[in-house]
Short mmCIF file of C-alpha atoms in Angstrom, two decimals:
data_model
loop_
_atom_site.label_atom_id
_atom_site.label_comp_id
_atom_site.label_asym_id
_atom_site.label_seq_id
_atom_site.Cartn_x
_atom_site.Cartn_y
_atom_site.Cartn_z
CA UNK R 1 -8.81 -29.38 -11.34
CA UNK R 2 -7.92 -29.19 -7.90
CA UNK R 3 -6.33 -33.02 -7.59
CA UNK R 4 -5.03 -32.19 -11.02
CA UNK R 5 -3.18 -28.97 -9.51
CA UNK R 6 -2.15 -30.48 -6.04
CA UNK R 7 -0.42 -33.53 -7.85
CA UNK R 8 1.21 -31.14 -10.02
CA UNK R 9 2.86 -29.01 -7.01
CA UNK R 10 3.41 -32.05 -4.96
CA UNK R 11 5.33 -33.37 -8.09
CA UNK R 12 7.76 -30.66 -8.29
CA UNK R 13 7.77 -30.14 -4.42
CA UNK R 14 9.25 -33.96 -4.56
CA UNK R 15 11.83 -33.07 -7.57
CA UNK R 16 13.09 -29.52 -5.88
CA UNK R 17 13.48 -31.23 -2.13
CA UNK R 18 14.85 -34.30 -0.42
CA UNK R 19 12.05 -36.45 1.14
CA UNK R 20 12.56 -35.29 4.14
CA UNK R 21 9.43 -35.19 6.07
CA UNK R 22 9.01 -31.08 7.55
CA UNK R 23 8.53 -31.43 11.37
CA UNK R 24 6.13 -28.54 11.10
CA UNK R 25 3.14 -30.14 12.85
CA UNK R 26 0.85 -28.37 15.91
CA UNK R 27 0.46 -31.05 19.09
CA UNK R 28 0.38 -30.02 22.50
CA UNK R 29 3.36 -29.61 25.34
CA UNK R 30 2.98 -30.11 29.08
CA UNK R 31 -0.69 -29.38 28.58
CA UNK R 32 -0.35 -26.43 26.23
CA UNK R 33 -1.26 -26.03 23.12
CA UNK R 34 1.41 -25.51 20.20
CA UNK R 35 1.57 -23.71 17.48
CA UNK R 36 3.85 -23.46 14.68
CA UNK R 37 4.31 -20.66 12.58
CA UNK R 38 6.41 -19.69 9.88
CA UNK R 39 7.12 -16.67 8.10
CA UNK R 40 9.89 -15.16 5.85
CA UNK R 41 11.38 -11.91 8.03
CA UNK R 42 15.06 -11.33 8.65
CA UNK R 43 15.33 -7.75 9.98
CA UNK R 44 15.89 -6.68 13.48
CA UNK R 45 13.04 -4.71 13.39
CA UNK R 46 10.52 -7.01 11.90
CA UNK R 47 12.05 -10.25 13.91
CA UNK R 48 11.28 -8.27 17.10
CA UNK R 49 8.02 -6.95 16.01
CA UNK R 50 7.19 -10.60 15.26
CA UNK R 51 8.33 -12.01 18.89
CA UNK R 52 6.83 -9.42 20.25
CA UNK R 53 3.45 -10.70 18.74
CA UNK R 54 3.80 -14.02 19.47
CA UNK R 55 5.10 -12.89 23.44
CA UNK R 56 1.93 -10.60 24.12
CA UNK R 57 0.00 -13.49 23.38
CA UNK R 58 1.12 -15.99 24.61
CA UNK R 59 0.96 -14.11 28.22
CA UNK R 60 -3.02 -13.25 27.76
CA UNK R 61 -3.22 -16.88 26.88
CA UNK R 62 -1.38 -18.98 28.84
CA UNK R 63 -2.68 -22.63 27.45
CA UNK R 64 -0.92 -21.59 24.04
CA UNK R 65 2.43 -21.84 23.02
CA UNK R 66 4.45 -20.46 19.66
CA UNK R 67 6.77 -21.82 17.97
CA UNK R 68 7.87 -19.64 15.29
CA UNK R 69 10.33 -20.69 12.53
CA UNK R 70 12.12 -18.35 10.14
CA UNK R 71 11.42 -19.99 6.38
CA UNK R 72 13.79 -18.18 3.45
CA UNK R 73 11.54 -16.86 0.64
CA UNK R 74 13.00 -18.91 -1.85
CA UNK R 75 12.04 -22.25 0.27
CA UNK R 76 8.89 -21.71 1.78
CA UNK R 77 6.49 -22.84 -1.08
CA UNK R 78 8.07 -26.09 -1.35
CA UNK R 79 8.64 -27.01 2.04
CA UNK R 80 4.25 -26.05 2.34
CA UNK R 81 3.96 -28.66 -0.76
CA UNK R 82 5.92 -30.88 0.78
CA UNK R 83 4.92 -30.64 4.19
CA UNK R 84 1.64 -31.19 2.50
CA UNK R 85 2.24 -34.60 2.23
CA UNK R 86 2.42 -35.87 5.21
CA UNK R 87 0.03 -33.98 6.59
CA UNK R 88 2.58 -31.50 8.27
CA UNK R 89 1.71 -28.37 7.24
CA UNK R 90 2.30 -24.93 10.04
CA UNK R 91 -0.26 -23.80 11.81
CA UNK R 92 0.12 -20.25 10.53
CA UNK R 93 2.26 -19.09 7.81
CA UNK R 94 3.08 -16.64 5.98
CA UNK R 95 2.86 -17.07 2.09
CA UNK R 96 3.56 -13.86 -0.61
CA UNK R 97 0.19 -12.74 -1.84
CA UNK R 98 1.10 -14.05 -5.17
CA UNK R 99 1.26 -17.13 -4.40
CA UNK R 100 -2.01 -17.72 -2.24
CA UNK R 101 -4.79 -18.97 -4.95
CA UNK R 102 -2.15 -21.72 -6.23
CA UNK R 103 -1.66 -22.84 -2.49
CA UNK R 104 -5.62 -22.55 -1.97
CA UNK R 105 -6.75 -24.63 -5.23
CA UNK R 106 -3.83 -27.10 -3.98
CA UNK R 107 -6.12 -27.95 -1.09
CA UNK R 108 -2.78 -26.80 1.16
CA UNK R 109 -4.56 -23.74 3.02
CA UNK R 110 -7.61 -24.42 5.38
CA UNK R 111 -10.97 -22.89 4.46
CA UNK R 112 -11.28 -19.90 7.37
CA UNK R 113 -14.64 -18.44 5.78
CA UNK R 114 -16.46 -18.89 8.39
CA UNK R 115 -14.19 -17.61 10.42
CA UNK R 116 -13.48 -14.85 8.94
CA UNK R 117 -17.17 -13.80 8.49
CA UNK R 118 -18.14 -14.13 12.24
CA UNK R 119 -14.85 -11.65 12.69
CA UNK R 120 -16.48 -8.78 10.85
CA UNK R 121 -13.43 -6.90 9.88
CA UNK R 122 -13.07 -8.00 6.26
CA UNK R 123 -14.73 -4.20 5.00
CA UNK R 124 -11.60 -3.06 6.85
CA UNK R 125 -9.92 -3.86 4.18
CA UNK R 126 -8.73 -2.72 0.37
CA UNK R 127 -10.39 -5.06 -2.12
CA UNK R 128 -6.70 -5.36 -4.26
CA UNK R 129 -5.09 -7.14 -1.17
CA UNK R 130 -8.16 -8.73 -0.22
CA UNK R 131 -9.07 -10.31 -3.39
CA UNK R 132 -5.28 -12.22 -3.43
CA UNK R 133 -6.99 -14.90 0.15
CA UNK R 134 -10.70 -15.71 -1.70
CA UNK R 135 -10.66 -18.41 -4.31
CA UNK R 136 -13.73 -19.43 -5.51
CA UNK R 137 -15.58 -17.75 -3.56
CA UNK R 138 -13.82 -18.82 -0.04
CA UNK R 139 -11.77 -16.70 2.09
CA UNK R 140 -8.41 -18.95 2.47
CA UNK R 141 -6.08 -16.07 4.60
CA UNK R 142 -5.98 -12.40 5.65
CA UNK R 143 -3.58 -9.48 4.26
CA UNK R 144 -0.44 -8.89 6.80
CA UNK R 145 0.59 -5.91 4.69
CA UNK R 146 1.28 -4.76 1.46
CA UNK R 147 3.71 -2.71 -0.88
CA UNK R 148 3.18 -1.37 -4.42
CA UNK R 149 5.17 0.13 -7.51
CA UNK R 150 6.21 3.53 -7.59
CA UNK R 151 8.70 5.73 -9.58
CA UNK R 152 11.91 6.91 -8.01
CA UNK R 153 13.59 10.07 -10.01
CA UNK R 154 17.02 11.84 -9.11
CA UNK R 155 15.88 15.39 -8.10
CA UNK R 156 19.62 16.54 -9.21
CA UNK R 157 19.28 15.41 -12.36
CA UNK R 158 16.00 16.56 -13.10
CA UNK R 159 16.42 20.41 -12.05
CA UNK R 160 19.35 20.14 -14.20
CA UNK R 161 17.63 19.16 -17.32
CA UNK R 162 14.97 21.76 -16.16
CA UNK R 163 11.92 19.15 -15.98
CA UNK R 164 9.54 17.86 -14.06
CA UNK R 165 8.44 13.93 -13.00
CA UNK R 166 6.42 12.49 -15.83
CA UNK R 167 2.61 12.32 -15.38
CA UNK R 168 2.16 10.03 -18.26
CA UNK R 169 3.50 7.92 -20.80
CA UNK R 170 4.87 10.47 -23.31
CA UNK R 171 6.25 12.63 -20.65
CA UNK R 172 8.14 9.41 -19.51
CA UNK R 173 9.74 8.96 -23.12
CA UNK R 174 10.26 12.41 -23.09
CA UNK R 175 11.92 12.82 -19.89
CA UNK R 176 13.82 9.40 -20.32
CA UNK R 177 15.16 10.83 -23.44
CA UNK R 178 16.63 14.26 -21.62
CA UNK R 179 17.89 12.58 -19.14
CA UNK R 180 20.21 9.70 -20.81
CA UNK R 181 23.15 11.35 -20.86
CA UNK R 182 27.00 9.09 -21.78
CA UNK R 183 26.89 7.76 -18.00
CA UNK R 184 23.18 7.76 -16.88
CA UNK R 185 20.22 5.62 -18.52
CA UNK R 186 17.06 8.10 -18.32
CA UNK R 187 15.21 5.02 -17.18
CA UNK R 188 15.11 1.33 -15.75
CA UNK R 189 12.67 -1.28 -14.60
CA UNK R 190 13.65 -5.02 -13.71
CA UNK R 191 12.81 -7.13 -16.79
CA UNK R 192 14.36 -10.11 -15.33
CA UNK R 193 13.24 -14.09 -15.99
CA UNK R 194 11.41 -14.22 -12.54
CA UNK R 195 8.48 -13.16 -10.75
CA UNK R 196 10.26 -9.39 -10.39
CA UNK R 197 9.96 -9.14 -14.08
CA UNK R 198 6.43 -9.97 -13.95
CA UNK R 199 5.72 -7.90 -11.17
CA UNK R 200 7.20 -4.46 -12.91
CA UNK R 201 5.47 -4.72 -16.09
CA UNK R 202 2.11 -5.35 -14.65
CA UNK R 203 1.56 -1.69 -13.66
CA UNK R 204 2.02 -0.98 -17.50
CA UNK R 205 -0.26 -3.46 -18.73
CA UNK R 206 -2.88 -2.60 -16.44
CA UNK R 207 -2.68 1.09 -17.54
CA UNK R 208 -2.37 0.57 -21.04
CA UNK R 209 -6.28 -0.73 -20.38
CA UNK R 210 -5.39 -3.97 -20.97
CA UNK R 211 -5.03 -7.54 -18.18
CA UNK R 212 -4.30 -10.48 -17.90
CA UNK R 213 -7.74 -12.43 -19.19
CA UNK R 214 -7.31 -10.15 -22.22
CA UNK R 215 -4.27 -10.17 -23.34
CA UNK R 216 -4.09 -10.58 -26.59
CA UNK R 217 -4.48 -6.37 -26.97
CA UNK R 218 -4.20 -3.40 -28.08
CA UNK R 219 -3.33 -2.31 -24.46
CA UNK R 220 -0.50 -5.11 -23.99
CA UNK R 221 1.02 -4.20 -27.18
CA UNK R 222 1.65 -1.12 -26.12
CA UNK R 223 3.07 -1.94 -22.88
CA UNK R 224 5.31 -4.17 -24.79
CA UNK R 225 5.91 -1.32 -27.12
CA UNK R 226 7.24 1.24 -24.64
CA UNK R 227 10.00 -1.19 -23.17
CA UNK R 228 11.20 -2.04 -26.61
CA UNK R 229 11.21 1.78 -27.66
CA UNK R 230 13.09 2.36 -23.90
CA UNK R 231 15.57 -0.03 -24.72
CA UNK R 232 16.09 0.40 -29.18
CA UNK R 233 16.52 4.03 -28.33
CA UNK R 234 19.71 3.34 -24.97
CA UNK R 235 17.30 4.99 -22.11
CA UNK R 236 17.00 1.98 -20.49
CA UNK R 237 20.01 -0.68 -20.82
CA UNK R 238 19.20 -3.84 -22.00
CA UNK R 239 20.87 -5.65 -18.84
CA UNK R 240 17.42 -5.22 -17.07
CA UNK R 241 16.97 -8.39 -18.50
CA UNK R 242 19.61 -9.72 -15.83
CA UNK R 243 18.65 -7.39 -13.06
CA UNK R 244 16.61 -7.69 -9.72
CA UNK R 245 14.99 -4.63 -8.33
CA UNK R 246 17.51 -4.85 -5.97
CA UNK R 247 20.06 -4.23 -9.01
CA UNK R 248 17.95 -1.03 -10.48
CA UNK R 249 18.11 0.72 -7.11
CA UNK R 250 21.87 0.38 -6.08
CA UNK R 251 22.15 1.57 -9.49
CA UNK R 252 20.10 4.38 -8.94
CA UNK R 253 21.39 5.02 -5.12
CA UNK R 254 25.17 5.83 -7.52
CA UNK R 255 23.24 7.91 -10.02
CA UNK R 256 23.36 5.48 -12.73
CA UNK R 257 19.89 5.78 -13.67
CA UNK R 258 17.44 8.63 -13.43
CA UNK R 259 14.60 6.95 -12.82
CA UNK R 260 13.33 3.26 -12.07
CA UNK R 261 9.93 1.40 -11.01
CA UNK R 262 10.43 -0.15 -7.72
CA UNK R 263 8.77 -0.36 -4.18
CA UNK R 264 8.87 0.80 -0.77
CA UNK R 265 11.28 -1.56 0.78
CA UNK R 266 13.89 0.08 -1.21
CA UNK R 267 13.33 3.78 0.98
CA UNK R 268 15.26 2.40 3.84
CA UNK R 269 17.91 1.53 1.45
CA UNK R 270 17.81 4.75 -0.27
CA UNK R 271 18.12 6.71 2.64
CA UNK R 272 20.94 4.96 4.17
CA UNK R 273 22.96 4.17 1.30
CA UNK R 274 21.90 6.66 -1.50
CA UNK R 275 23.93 9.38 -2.91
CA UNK R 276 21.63 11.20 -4.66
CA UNK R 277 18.87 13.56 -3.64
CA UNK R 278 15.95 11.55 -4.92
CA UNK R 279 11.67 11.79 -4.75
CA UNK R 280 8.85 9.53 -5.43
CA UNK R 281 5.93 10.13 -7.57
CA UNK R 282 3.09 7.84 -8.85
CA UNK R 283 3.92 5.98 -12.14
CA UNK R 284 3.38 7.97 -15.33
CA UNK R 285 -0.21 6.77 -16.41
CA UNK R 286 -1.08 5.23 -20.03
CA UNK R 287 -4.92 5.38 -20.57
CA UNK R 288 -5.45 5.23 -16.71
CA UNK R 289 -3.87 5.40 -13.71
CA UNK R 290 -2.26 1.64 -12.01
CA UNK R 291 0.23 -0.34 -9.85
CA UNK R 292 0.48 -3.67 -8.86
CA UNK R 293 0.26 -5.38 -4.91
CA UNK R 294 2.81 -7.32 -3.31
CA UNK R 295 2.64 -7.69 -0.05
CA UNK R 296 2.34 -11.19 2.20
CA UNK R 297 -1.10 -12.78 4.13
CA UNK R 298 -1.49 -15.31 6.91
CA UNK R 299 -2.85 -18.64 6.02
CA UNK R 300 -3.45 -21.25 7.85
CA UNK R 301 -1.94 -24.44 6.77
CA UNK R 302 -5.05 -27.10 6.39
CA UNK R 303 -2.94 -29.37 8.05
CA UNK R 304 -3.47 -27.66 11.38
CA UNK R 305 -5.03 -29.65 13.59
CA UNK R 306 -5.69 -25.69 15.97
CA UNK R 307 -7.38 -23.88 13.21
CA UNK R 308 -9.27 -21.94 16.05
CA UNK R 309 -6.57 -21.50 18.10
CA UNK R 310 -4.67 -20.46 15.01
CA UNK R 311 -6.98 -17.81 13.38
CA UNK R 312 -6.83 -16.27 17.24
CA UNK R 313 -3.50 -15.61 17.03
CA UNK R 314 -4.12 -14.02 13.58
CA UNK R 315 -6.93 -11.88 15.01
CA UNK R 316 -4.82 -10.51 17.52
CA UNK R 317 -1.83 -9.56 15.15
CA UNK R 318 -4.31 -8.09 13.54
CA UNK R 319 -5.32 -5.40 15.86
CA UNK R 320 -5.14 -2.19 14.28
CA UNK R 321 -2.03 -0.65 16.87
CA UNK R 322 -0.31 -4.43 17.17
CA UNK R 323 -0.17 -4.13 13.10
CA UNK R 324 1.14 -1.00 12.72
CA UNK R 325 4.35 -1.68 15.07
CA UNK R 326 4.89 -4.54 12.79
CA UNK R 327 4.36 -2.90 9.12
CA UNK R 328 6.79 0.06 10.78
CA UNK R 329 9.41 -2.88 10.47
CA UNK R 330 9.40 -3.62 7.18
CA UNK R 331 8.58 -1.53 4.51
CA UNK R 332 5.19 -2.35 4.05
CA UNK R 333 1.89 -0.58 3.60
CA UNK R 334 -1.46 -1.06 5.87
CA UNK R 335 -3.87 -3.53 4.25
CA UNK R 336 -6.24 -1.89 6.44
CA UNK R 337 -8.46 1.48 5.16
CA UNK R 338 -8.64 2.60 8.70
CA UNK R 339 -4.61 1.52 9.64
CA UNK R 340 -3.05 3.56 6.34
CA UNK R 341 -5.00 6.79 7.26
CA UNK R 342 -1.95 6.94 10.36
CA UNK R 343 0.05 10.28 10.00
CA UNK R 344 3.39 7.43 10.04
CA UNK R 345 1.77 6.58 6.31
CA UNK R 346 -0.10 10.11 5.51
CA UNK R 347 3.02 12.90 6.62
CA UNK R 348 6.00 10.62 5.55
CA UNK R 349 6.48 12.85 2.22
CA UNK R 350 7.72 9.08 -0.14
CA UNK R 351 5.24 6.48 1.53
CA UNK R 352 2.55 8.40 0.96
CA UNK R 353 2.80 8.35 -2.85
CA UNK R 354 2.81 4.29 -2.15
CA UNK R 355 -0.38 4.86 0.38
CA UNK R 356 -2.60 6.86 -2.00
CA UNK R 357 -1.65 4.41 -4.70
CA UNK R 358 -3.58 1.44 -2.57
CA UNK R 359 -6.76 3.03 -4.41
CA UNK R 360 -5.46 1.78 -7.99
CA UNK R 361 -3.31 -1.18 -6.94
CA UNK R 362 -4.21 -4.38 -8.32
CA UNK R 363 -3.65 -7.74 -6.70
CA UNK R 364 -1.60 -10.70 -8.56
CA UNK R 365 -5.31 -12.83 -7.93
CA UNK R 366 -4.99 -14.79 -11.58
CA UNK R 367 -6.03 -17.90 -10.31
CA UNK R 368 -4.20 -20.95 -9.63
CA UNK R 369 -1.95 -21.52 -13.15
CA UNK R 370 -0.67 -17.72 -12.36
CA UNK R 371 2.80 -19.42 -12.39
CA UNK R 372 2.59 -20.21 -15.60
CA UNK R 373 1.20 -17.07 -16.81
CA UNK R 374 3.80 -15.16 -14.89
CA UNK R 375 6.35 -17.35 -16.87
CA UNK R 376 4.82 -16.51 -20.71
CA UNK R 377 5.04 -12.83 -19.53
CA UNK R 378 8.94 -13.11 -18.41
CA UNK R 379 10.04 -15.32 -21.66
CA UNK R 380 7.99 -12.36 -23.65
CA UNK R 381 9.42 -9.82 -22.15
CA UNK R 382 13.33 -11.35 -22.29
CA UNK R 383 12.11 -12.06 -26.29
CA UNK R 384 11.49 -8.70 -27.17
CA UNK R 385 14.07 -6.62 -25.00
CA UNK R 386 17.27 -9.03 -26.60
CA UNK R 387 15.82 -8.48 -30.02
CA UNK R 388 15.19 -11.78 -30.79
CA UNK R 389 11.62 -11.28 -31.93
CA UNK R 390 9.08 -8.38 -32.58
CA UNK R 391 6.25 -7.06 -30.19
CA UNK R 392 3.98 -8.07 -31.86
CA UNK R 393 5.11 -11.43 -32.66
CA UNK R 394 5.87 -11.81 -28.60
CA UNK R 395 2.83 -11.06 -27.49
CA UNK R 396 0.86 -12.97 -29.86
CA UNK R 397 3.06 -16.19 -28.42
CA UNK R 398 2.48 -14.92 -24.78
CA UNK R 399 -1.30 -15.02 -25.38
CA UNK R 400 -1.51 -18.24 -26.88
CA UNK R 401 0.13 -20.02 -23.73
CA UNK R 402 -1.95 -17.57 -20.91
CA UNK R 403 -5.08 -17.74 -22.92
CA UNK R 404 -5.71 -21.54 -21.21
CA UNK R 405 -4.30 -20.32 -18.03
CA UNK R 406 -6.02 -17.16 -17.20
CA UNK R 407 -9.51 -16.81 -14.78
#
């Protein structure tokens, strides 16, 4: 399975890019050791945060040098597959969470185990985010941070309608039906045909008491169920088949929409460019309570020819007051038990919804076909939401193509 997969990625890795050959590799400079590292950050904040890192370190250890390299999200996995190839892989990168079993059945991401184990912080941390760097059985990378699902309401539009946030499903319906007024959608989630779309209906599969290995359910049904009755009914337009989370919030920053799923990087956007006085509260719960991880980890590419050197620097980022500077950047949430007790997390009146949810968030750790999976679950969910096919018809054909695919 595992030459199967990595011939697979490669494949596509050599059909998305040029064959260029990634110059990506660690070597040594003027006696020092070098290090490459990539990672996906664009903000001021988290850009400093990250120099900062790689600064402090390199001064308590002079024989190492840094180079880091600023990788868009939308490149990153094939320039690892290709870098693959030749053996040029960074030393340390960082990959979304997501993604991280495919990359470690690919035989891309070094084995740190051992590593890892002889560190003796791995307790430290939530088992959701922690279960998204083992793959059978091996610890392939360590949680940088993490972010969840959460739902946003207009405060505004709620005390006029004289209700509260929905606690559960039927108070959702309820509330989403109050609320749609001839300018406004009640509600709104991001239902489009990529990993987003995925990524927002999770949280209602898992509560409906339903996953992934089991899909063909009761529970999924019924997740399926309450989009198509959100959309047949107008509370939620059916152009979140075309939307980004992005979309949902600038629509709900102009009071569009009275309440959407989305995540904590969208509070810095609220607050600076919303017009509407707005909350968070946990997402309404089916037969239980649930949300779904994002978040990225540090790898280390098994190209690296510094694994040691590498995992140091990761230890070291790691370091309960270094991390926190850096998640303060950036939206994200403490992997760490002991980091996301810190008042920053706790007293903020919005993160802490996100924080408390850690307890019931689930990782994306399907195994290495979760691509494909994620796919069935898009095309079902774009199926059912245009009206081209029933629920029950959709899900039935979702099932049949995860079914082979799923741990």
């Amino acid at each position: 399975m595992r030459g199967k997969m990595k011939a697979l990625f490669l494949a596509f890795s050599l059909f998305a890019l040029t064959l260029t050959a990634c110059s990506a590799g660690s070597g040594t400079e003027s006696g020092k050791v070098t290090l490459t590292w990539w990672d996906t950050m664009t903000t001021d904040g988290s850009v400093t945060a990250i120099n900062n890192i790689i600064s402090e370190y390199e001064k308590a250890h002079p024989n190492v040098k840094i180079k880091r390299t600023y990788v868009s999200s939308s490149d990153i996995k094939n320039k690892l597959l290709l870098g693959s190839i030749g053996n040029q892989g960074p030393d340390i990168v960082w990959i979304d969470s997501a993604d991280h079993q495919t990359f470690a059945a690919a035989g891309i991401l070094a084995d740190i185990t051992s590593e890892v184990k002889a560190w003796g912080q791995a307790d430290q941390y939530y088992d959701g985010p922690w279960s998204s760097t083992v793959y059978d059985g091996k610890n392939y990378g360590v949680p940088v941070g993490s972010n969840n699902l959460a739902l946003f309401y207009n405060k505004e539009l709620f005390d006029e309608a004289g209700i509260k946030p929905p606690t559960n499903w039927d108070e959702l319906k309820e509330d989403a039906k109050l609320l749609t007024k001839k300018n406004v959608y009640g509600f709104a989630v991001s239902a489009v045909k990529t990993e987003e779309g995925t990524f927002q209906f999770l949280p209602f599969l898992l509560q409906a008491g339903s996953d992934v290995p089991d899909f063909d359910s009761q529970g999924t049904l019924d997740a399926v169920k309450l989009y198509d009755y959100m959309a047949k009914n107008n509370y939620m337009s059916r152009e979140v088949i075309t939307q980004k989370q992005s979309d949902t919030a600038t629509q709900f920053a102009a009071g569009k929409v009275a309440m959407m799923v989305n995540g904590t990087w969208q509070i810095p956007f609220l607050q600076k460019e919303g017009k509407v006085n707005w909350g968070v509260v946990p997402l309404p719960k089916g037969k239980t309570g649930a949300t779904v991880l994002g978040g990225e980890n540090w790898a280390i590419s098994a190209a690296s020819k510094h694994k040691d050197a590498a995992f140091d620097v990761i230890r070291f980022a790691n370091e309960p007051a270094r991390l926190k500077k850096l998640l303060q950047t950036n939206g994200r949430l403490p992997s760490r038990k002991d980091l996301l007790q810190d008042p920053f997390w706790q007293k903020d009146p919005q993160m802490k919804v996100f924080a408390d949810a850690m307890e019931v968030a689930k990782a994306r750790a399907y195994g290495p076909d979760y691509a494909g999976i994620s796919e069935a679950i898009q095309t079902m969910l774009q199926q059912v939401l245009t009206g081209q096919v029933s629920p029950e018809q959709a899900v039935q054909t979702a099932a049949g193509k995860i079914k082979p695919l799923a741990p």
